[in-house]
CSV table of C-alpha atoms in Angstrom, one decimal:
chain,number,residue,atom,x,y,z
A,1,MET,CA,32.4,62.9,-10.4
A,2,VAL,CA,32.9,65.2,-7.2
A,3,GLN,CA,29.2,66.5,-6.1
A,4,PHE,CA,28.7,69.5,-3.6
A,5,ARG,CA,26.4,68.8,-0.7
A,6,PRO,CA,25.7,72.2,1.1
A,7,PHE,CA,24.4,70.7,4.2
A,8,ALA,CA,27.4,68.2,4.7
A,9,PHE,CA,29.6,71.4,4.2
A,10,ILE,CA,27.8,73.5,6.7
A,11,LYS,CA,27.6,70.6,9.0
A,12,MET,CA,31.6,70.5,8.6
A,13,LEU,CA,31.6,74.0,9.0
A,14,LEU,CA,29.7,74.6,12.7
A,15,VAL,CA,32.0,71.3,13.6
A,16,TYR,CA,35.0,73.3,12.8
A,17,LEU,CA,33.6,76.4,14.2
A,18,SER,CA,32.6,74.5,17.9
A,19,ILE,CA,36.4,73.2,17.8
A,20,THR,CA,37.8,76.5,17.4
A,21,CYS,CA,35.7,78.1,20.2
A,22,VAL,CA,36.9,75.3,22.9
A,23,LEU,CA,40.2,75.6,21.7
A,24,SER,CA,40.5,79.8,21.6
A,25,MET,CA,38.4,79.7,24.9
A,26,SER,CA,40.8,81.1,27.5
A,27,ALA,CA,41.6,83.7,24.8
A,28,LEU,CA,38.2,84.8,24.7
A,29,ALA,CA,37.9,85.6,28.3
A,30,ALA,CA,38.7,89.5,28.4
A,31,ASP,CA,36.4,90.2,25.4
A,32,THR,CA,33.4,88.4,27.5
A,33,ASP,CA,30.9,91.0,29.0
A,34,LYS,CA,30.5,90.0,33.0
A,35,GLY,CA,28.0,88.1,33.9
A,36,SER,CA,27.4,86.5,30.7
A,37,ARG,CA,27.9,82.5,29.6
A,38,ARG,CA,30.0,81.0,26.9
A,39,VAL,CA,27.6,78.6,24.9
A,40,VAL,CA,29.8,75.7,22.9
A,41,HIS,CA,27.9,73.7,20.6
A,42,VAL,CA,29.0,70.6,19.0
A,43,LEU,CA,26.6,69.0,16.6
A,44,GLU,CA,27.7,65.1,16.1
A,45,ASP,CA,24.0,64.5,13.8
A,46,GLU,CA,21.1,65.6,12.7
A,47,THR,CA,19.1,64.0,15.9
A,48,GLY,CA,20.3,66.8,18.3
A,49,ALA,CA,23.2,67.7,20.1
A,50,VAL,CA,24.7,68.5,24.3
A,51,ILE,CA,25.3,71.6,25.1
A,52,VAL,CA,27.7,72.8,27.8
A,53,GLN,CA,27.9,76.1,29.4
A,54,THR,CA,30.2,76.8,31.5
A,55,ALA,CA,31.2,80.3,33.3
A,56,PRO,CA,33.7,82.6,31.7
A,57,GLY,CA,37.3,83.5,32.9
A,58,LYS,CA,37.7,82.1,36.2
A,59,VAL,CA,36.1,81.4,40.1
A,60,VAL,CA,38.8,82.3,42.8
A,61,THR,CA,38.9,81.1,46.4
A,62,HIS,CA,41.4,80.6,48.8
A,63,ARG,CA,42.8,77.9,50.4
A,64,GLY,CA,41.2,75.8,53.1
A,65,GLY,CA,37.8,77.4,51.1
A,66,SER,CA,34.7,75.8,49.4
A,67,ILE,CA,34.6,76.7,45.3
A,68,THR,CA,31.9,75.8,42.7
A,69,LEU,CA,32.8,75.1,39.4
A,70,PRO,CA,29.7,75.8,37.2
A,71,CYS,CA,29.2,73.7,34.3
A,72,ARG,CA,25.4,73.2,33.0
A,73,PHE,CA,24.3,71.0,30.1
A,74,HIS,CA,21.1,70.6,28.0
A,75,HIS,CA,20.1,68.8,25.2
A,76,GLU,CA,18.4,69.5,21.7
A,77,PRO,CA,15.7,67.3,21.9
A,78,GLU,CA,15.2,67.5,25.4
A,79,ASP,CA,13.6,64.1,26.0
A,80,ILE,CA,16.7,62.0,26.8
A,81,ASP,CA,17.0,59.8,29.7
A,82,PRO,CA,18.9,61.1,32.9
A,83,SER,CA,20.5,58.1,33.4
A,84,ARG,CA,22.2,57.4,30.1
A,85,ILE,CA,24.2,60.7,30.7
A,86,ARG,CA,27.6,61.1,31.8
A,87,ILE,CA,29.2,64.0,33.1
A,88,LYS,CA,33.1,63.7,33.9
A,89,TRP,CA,35.5,66.4,35.3
A,90,THR,CA,39.4,66.3,34.2
A,91,LYS,CA,42.2,68.8,35.9
A,92,VAL,CA,44.5,70.1,32.4
A,93,THR,CA,47.7,70.5,33.0
A,94,ASP,CA,50.2,72.9,30.9
A,95,ALA,CA,51.8,69.5,29.4
A,96,LEU,CA,48.1,68.7,27.8
A,97,GLN,CA,47.8,65.5,30.6
A,98,PHE,CA,44.3,64.8,32.2
A,99,GLU,CA,43.9,63.9,35.8
A,100,ASP,CA,40.5,62.1,36.5
A,101,VAL,CA,38.6,64.5,39.4
A,102,PHE,CA,35.0,63.2,39.0
A,103,VAL,CA,32.6,61.0,36.9
A,104,ALA,CA,28.8,60.7,36.8
A,105,LEU,CA,26.9,57.9,35.0
A,106,GLY,CA,22.8,58.7,36.0
A,107,ARG,CA,23.0,57.9,40.0
A,108,GLN,CA,26.5,56.1,40.0
A,109,GLN,CA,29.4,58.6,41.0
A,110,ARG,CA,33.0,58.3,41.8
A,111,VAL,CA,36.1,60.7,42.9
A,112,PHE,CA,39.4,60.0,42.0
A,113,GLY,CA,42.5,60.3,44.2
A,114,GLN,CA,43.2,63.5,46.1
A,115,TYR,CA,39.5,64.9,45.5
A,116,ARG,CA,37.9,62.1,47.4
A,117,ASP,CA,35.9,63.3,50.3
A,118,ARG,CA,36.4,66.4,49.1
A,119,VAL,CA,34.6,66.7,45.8
A,120,PHE,CA,30.7,66.5,45.2
A,121,LEU,CA,27.9,67.0,42.1
A,122,GLU,CA,26.2,70.4,43.4
A,123,GLY,CA,23.1,68.8,42.0
A,124,ALA,CA,21.1,72.2,41.3
A,125,GLY,CA,18.6,70.6,39.3
A,126,PRO,CA,18.2,68.9,35.4
A,127,GLY,CA,21.1,70.0,33.6
A,128,ASP,CA,23.4,70.8,36.4
A,129,ALA,CA,27.0,69.3,36.1
A,130,SER,CA,28.8,71.9,38.4
A,131,ILE,CA,30.8,70.4,41.3
A,132,VAL,CA,32.1,72.0,44.5
A,133,ILE,CA,35.3,71.5,45.7
A,134,HIS,CA,35.8,71.8,49.7
A,135,ASN,CA,38.6,72.4,51.9
A,136,VAL,CA,40.6,73.7,48.5
A,137,THR,CA,44.4,72.8,48.5
A,138,LEU,CA,47.1,74.9,46.8
A,139,ASP,CA,47.7,71.8,44.4
A,140,ASP,CA,43.9,72.5,43.4
A,141,TYR,CA,44.9,75.8,41.7
A,142,GLY,CA,44.7,75.5,37.6
A,143,ARG,CA,42.0,74.6,34.8
A,144,TYR,CA,39.6,72.3,35.0
A,145,GLU,CA,37.4,70.5,32.3
A,146,CYS,CA,34.0,69.6,32.1
A,147,GLU,CA,32.3,67.0,30.0
A,148,VAL,CA,28.8,65.7,29.3
A,149,THR,CA,28.2,62.9,27.2
A,150,ASN,CA,25.1,60.8,25.9
A,151,ASP,CA,25.6,58.1,23.8
A,152,MET,CA,28.0,59.4,20.7
A,153,GLU,CA,27.2,63.0,21.3
A,154,ASP,CA,29.3,65.3,24.0
A,155,ASP,CA,30.6,68.9,24.6
A,156,THR,CA,33.3,70.0,26.9
A,157,GLY,CA,33.5,73.8,28.8
A,158,PHE,CA,36.4,74.8,31.1
A,159,VAL,CA,36.8,76.4,34.1
A,160,ASN,CA,40.1,78.2,36.0
A,161,LEU,CA,40.3,77.7,39.7
A,162,ASP,CA,42.1,80.9,40.9
A,163,LEU,CA,43.1,81.2,44.5
A,164,GLU,CA,44.3,84.1,46.3
A,165,GLY,CA,47.4,84.2,47.9
A,166,VAL,CA,51.1,85.7,47.5
A,167,VAL,CA,54.0,85.0,45.5
A,168,PHE,CA,57.9,84.9,47.2
A,169,PRO,CA,61.2,84.3,45.5
A,170,TYR,CA,63.4,81.3,47.6
A,171,TYR,CA,66.3,80.0,47.5
A,172,PRO,CA,67.7,77.3,50.0
A,173,GLN,CA,70.6,77.2,52.5
A,174,LEU,CA,73.1,76.1,49.9
A,175,GLY,CA,73.0,79.5,47.6
A,176,ARG,CA,71.2,81.0,45.2
A,177,TYR,CA,70.9,79.2,41.7
A,178,LYS,CA,71.2,75.8,43.5
A,179,LEU,CA,68.1,74.3,41.9
A,180,ASN,CA,67.3,72.7,38.8
A,181,TYR,CA,63.4,72.2,37.8
A,182,HIS,CA,62.4,69.1,40.3
A,183,GLN,CA,64.7,70.8,43.2
A,184,ALA,CA,62.7,74.0,43.1
A,185,GLU,CA,59.3,72.2,42.9
A,186,ASP,CA,60.1,70.4,46.0
A,187,ALA,CA,61.9,73.2,47.7
A,188,CYS,CA,58.8,75.2,47.4
A,189,LYS,CA,56.4,72.4,49.0
A,190,GLN,CA,58.5,72.0,52.1
A,191,GLN,CA,58.3,75.5,52.5
A,192,ASP,CA,54.3,75.2,52.3
A,193,ALA,CA,54.0,76.3,48.9
A,194,ILE,CA,53.5,75.2,45.1
A,195,LEU,CA,55.9,76.8,42.0
A,196,ALA,CA,54.0,79.8,40.8
A,197,SER,CA,52.2,80.4,37.5
A,198,HIS,CA,53.3,82.7,34.9
A,199,SER,CA,50.0,84.7,35.8
A,200,GLN,CA,50.8,84.8,39.6
A,201,LEU,CA,54.2,85.7,39.0
A,202,HIS,CA,52.7,88.6,37.0
A,203,LYS,CA,50.2,89.6,39.7
A,204,ALA,CA,52.9,89.8,42.1
A,205,TRP,CA,55.2,92.1,39.3
A,206,LEU,CA,51.8,94.4,39.3
A,207,GLU,CA,51.3,94.3,43.0
A,208,GLY,CA,55.1,95.7,43.4
A,209,LEU,CA,57.4,92.2,43.2
A,210,ASP,CA,60.8,93.2,42.3
A,211,TRP,CA,63.7,90.4,42.2
A,212,CYS,CA,66.8,90.3,40.6
A,213,ASN,CA,67.1,86.4,40.2
A,214,ALA,CA,65.8,84.0,37.7
A,215,GLY,CA,63.7,81.5,39.1
A,216,TRP,CA,61.7,78.4,38.1
A,217,LEU,CA,57.7,78.6,37.4
A,218,GLU,CA,55.2,75.9,37.4
A,219,ASP,CA,55.4,75.6,33.7
A,220,GLY,CA,59.4,75.0,33.2
A,221,SER,CA,59.9,78.6,32.1
A,222,VAL,CA,62.6,80.6,34.3
A,223,GLN,CA,61.5,84.4,34.5
A,224,TYR,CA,61.8,87.2,37.3
A,225,PRO,CA,59.9,90.4,38.0
A,226,ILE,CA,61.4,93.7,37.7
A,227,SER,CA,59.4,96.9,38.9
A,228,HIS,CA,62.6,99.4,39.5
A,229,PRO,CA,64.8,98.6,36.2
A,230,ARG,CA,68.8,99.3,37.1
A,231,ASP,CA,72.4,98.6,35.7
A,232,GLN,CA,72.8,95.5,38.0
A,233,CYS,CA,69.5,93.7,37.0
A,234,GLY,CA,69.1,93.6,33.1
A,235,ARG,CA,70.4,97.5,32.5
A,236,LYS,CA,68.5,100.4,33.8
A,237,ASP,CA,67.6,101.5,30.2
A,238,THR,CA,64.9,98.7,29.9
A,239,PRO,CA,61.0,99.3,31.0
A,240,ALA,CA,59.7,97.3,33.8
A,241,GLY,CA,58.1,94.0,33.4
A,242,VAL,CA,58.6,90.3,34.1
A,243,ARG,CA,62.0,89.2,32.4
A,244,ASN,CA,62.0,85.6,30.7
A,245,TYR,CA,64.7,83.5,29.8
A,246,GLY,CA,61.9,80.9,28.3
A,247,TYR,CA,61.7,77.2,29.0
A,248,ARG,CA,64.9,75.0,30.1
A,249,HIS,CA,66.1,71.9,30.4
A,250,LYS,CA,64.6,70.7,33.9
A,251,GLU,CA,67.5,68.1,34.3
A,252,ASP,CA,70.3,70.3,33.9
A,253,GLU,CA,70.1,74.2,34.6
A,254,ARG,CA,69.7,75.6,37.8
A,255,TYR,CA,68.1,78.6,39.3
A,256,ASP,CA,66.3,79.8,42.5
A,257,ALA,CA,62.0,79.4,42.7
A,258,PHE,CA,59.3,81.4,42.8
A,259,CYS,CA,56.6,80.2,45.3
A,260,PHE,CA,53.2,80.5,45.9
A,261,THR,CA,51.3,80.2,48.7
A,262,SER,CA,47.5,80.9,49.7
A,263,LYS,CA,45.9,81.7,53.3
A,264,LEU,CA,46.8,79.8,56.1
A,265,ASN,CA,44.6,77.0,58.2
A,266,GLY,CA,46.3,78.6,61.2
A,267,LYS,CA,48.1,81.1,62.3
A,268,VAL,CA,51.9,82.5,62.9
A,269,TYR,CA,53.1,84.4,65.4
A,270,PHE,CA,56.2,85.6,67.1
A,271,LEU,CA,56.8,83.3,70.3
A,272,LYS,CA,58.0,85.8,73.0
A,273,ARG,CA,60.8,84.7,75.3
A,274,PHE,CA,63.3,86.4,77.9
A,275,LYS,CA,66.2,85.6,76.0
A,276,LYS,CA,67.1,84.7,72.4
A,277,VAL,CA,67.9,80.7,70.9
A,278,ASN,CA,69.8,79.1,68.4
A,279,TYR,CA,68.0,77.2,65.9
A,280,ALA,CA,67.5,73.7,67.9
A,281,GLU,CA,66.2,75.4,71.2
A,282,ALA,CA,63.9,77.6,68.7
A,283,THR,CA,62.1,73.9,67.3
A,284,LYS,CA,61.4,73.0,70.6
A,285,ALA,CA,60.4,76.5,72.0
A,286,CYS,CA,57.9,76.1,69.8
A,287,VAL,CA,56.5,72.2,70.0
A,288,ARG,CA,56.4,73.1,74.2
A,289,ASP,CA,54.1,75.6,73.1
A,290,GLY,CA,52.0,73.5,71.0
A,291,SER,CA,53.0,74.5,68.0
A,292,VAL,CA,56.0,74.1,65.3
A,293,ILE,CA,58.3,76.1,63.8
A,294,ALA,CA,57.1,78.1,61.2
A,295,LYS,CA,57.7,77.5,57.3
A,296,VAL,CA,59.0,80.1,55.1
A,297,GLY,CA,55.4,79.9,53.4
A,298,GLN,CA,53.8,80.3,55.8
A,299,LEU,CA,55.1,83.3,57.1
A,300,TYR,CA,54.7,85.0,53.9
A,301,ALA,CA,51.5,84.2,54.2
A,302,ALA,CA,50.7,85.4,57.7
A,303,TRP,CA,52.0,88.5,56.3
A,304,LYS,CA,49.6,88.8,53.6
A,305,PHE,CA,46.7,87.6,55.3
A,306,GLN,CA,47.4,88.0,59.0
A,307,LEU,CA,48.5,91.2,58.0
A,308,LEU,CA,51.6,89.8,60.9
A,309,ASP,CA,54.0,92.8,61.7
A,310,ARG,CA,57.1,91.9,63.3
A,311,CYS,CA,60.2,94.3,63.7
A,312,GLU,CA,62.1,91.1,65.1
A,313,ALA,CA,63.9,88.2,63.4
A,314,GLY,CA,63.3,84.9,64.4
A,315,TRP,CA,64.1,81.3,63.1
A,316,LEU,CA,62.1,79.4,60.6
A,317,GLU,CA,61.6,76.0,59.9
A,318,ASP,CA,64.6,76.3,56.7
A,319,GLY,CA,67.2,77.5,59.2
A,320,SER,CA,66.7,81.0,57.7
A,321,ILE,CA,66.2,84.3,59.6
A,322,ARG,CA,63.3,86.4,58.5
A,323,TYR,CA,60.8,88.6,59.8
A,324,PRO,CA,57.4,90.5,58.4
A,325,ILE,CA,56.9,94.0,57.7
A,326,VAL,CA,53.3,95.4,56.9
A,327,ASN,CA,53.9,99.1,57.8
A,328,PRO,CA,57.7,100.0,57.2
A,329,ARG,CA,59.4,102.2,59.9
A,330,ALA,CA,62.7,103.5,61.0
A,331,ARG,CA,65.2,101.1,61.8
A,332,CYS,CA,62.7,97.9,60.7
A,333,GLY,CA,64.7,96.8,57.1
A,334,GLY,CA,63.8,99.5,54.7
A,335,ASP,CA,61.2,101.6,52.8
A,336,TRP,CA,58.8,98.8,51.5
A,337,PRO,CA,56.3,96.2,53.5
A,338,GLY,CA,57.4,92.3,53.2
A,339,VAL,CA,59.5,89.9,54.6
A,340,ARG,CA,62.9,90.6,55.3
A,341,HIS,CA,65.8,87.8,54.8
A,342,LEU,CA,68.8,87.7,56.8
A,343,GLY,CA,70.0,84.7,55.9
A,344,PHE,CA,71.3,81.6,56.8
A,345,PRO,CA,73.6,81.8,60.2
A,346,ASP,CA,75.4,79.2,62.1
A,347,LYS,CA,72.3,77.1,63.7
A,348,LYS,CA,74.3,76.0,66.9
A,349,PHE,CA,76.0,79.4,67.9
A,350,ARG,CA,73.9,81.8,66.7
A,351,LEU,CA,70.9,83.5,68.5
A,352,TYR,CA,67.4,84.8,67.4
A,353,GLY,CA,63.8,84.4,68.2
A,354,VAL,CA,61.4,82.3,66.4
A,355,TYR,CA,58.3,82.2,64.6
A,356,CYS,CA,56.0,79.4,65.5
A,357,PHE,CA,52.7,78.1,63.5
A,358,ARG,CA,49.6,76.7,65.3
A,359,ARG,CA,47.4,74.9,63.0
A,360,ARG,CA,43.6,75.4,63.6
A,361,GLN,CA,41.9,72.4,64.6
A,362,ARG,CA,39.1,71.9,61.8
A,363,LYS,CA,35.6,70.3,63.3
A,364,ARG,CA,35.3,67.2,61.4
A,365,GLN,CA,31.5,68.3,59.1
A,366,ARG,CA,29.9,65.8,57.4
A,367,GLN,CA,29.0,66.5,53.8
A,368,GLU,CA,25.7,65.0,53.0
A,369,ARG,CA,24.6,64.8,49.4
A,370,VAL,CA,21.3,65.4,47.9
A,371,ARG,CA,20.0,63.3,45.1
């Protein structure tokens, strides 16, 4: 005989709704009133629950900055031994893989991998599971999970860490459509950048990015942004937008790359010289000036954040010739601001100026943890 137990049914419904809330958290961000907090409840049994509270939407910083990933919790009932509380932070990738960031059990704490010496528990009071990330890197961009556990009871919340930055299209000296996914990923890293995400590319398109060559994104898709539809680029009668080829074979198919970089921990400048130089001489000139020859991503970051504006073409580390324009003017490369690209000339015989990068000297700061 099957018995209908109302309490058990309600309990199962609460668990189902809580799981649905977790899975749809990012989709609900746009519907959340500004300044509010999203609360997720998971009821494991009648004895009580751990309730985790995280900030809606995302938190934003830039490379080299510090940022708090907010997460608070409380218990029902509240008379819980703090030494039995485990706080765990992980980074979630698009492949639904988890990278350990931080874990604490009572007073014992551990930080993992590239986060060592940069991540600390904020510890602003009882129920605070927030962490602070110092000297934020490009690789810190993404989605994080805060999990709070008490014996058999647990709950999670999610925070998206976004970076202020700039997206730029990239192809190497070999030419266009020569990179598989892994090569595109390496190419961006070599130019002081990472593969851009779809949201970063979409934001760049909203800001006016228009590029008629498809490139890899960090999720394995291939896309390109069109602000001015034309017959040579997907037909003139199609609406503006981000064109999407979908997810492509990461090993066999070849495209360009869309890279993303953020604020510099240093300065890019055009090295003033009496004469133009070839590539080898340009590299040596930067070294003699206490710097290194600039990378493509560094020049884009200088254009975006330093407002570097120079109507003089110069060598970059990858052998390309480029120059940054903030204020378009006559005889200076067109009507739109951006970084002009003149290609990859012969390194030995062609003569240009050079853009150098000087890293800012950072004072070592001791991070003291308040217990």
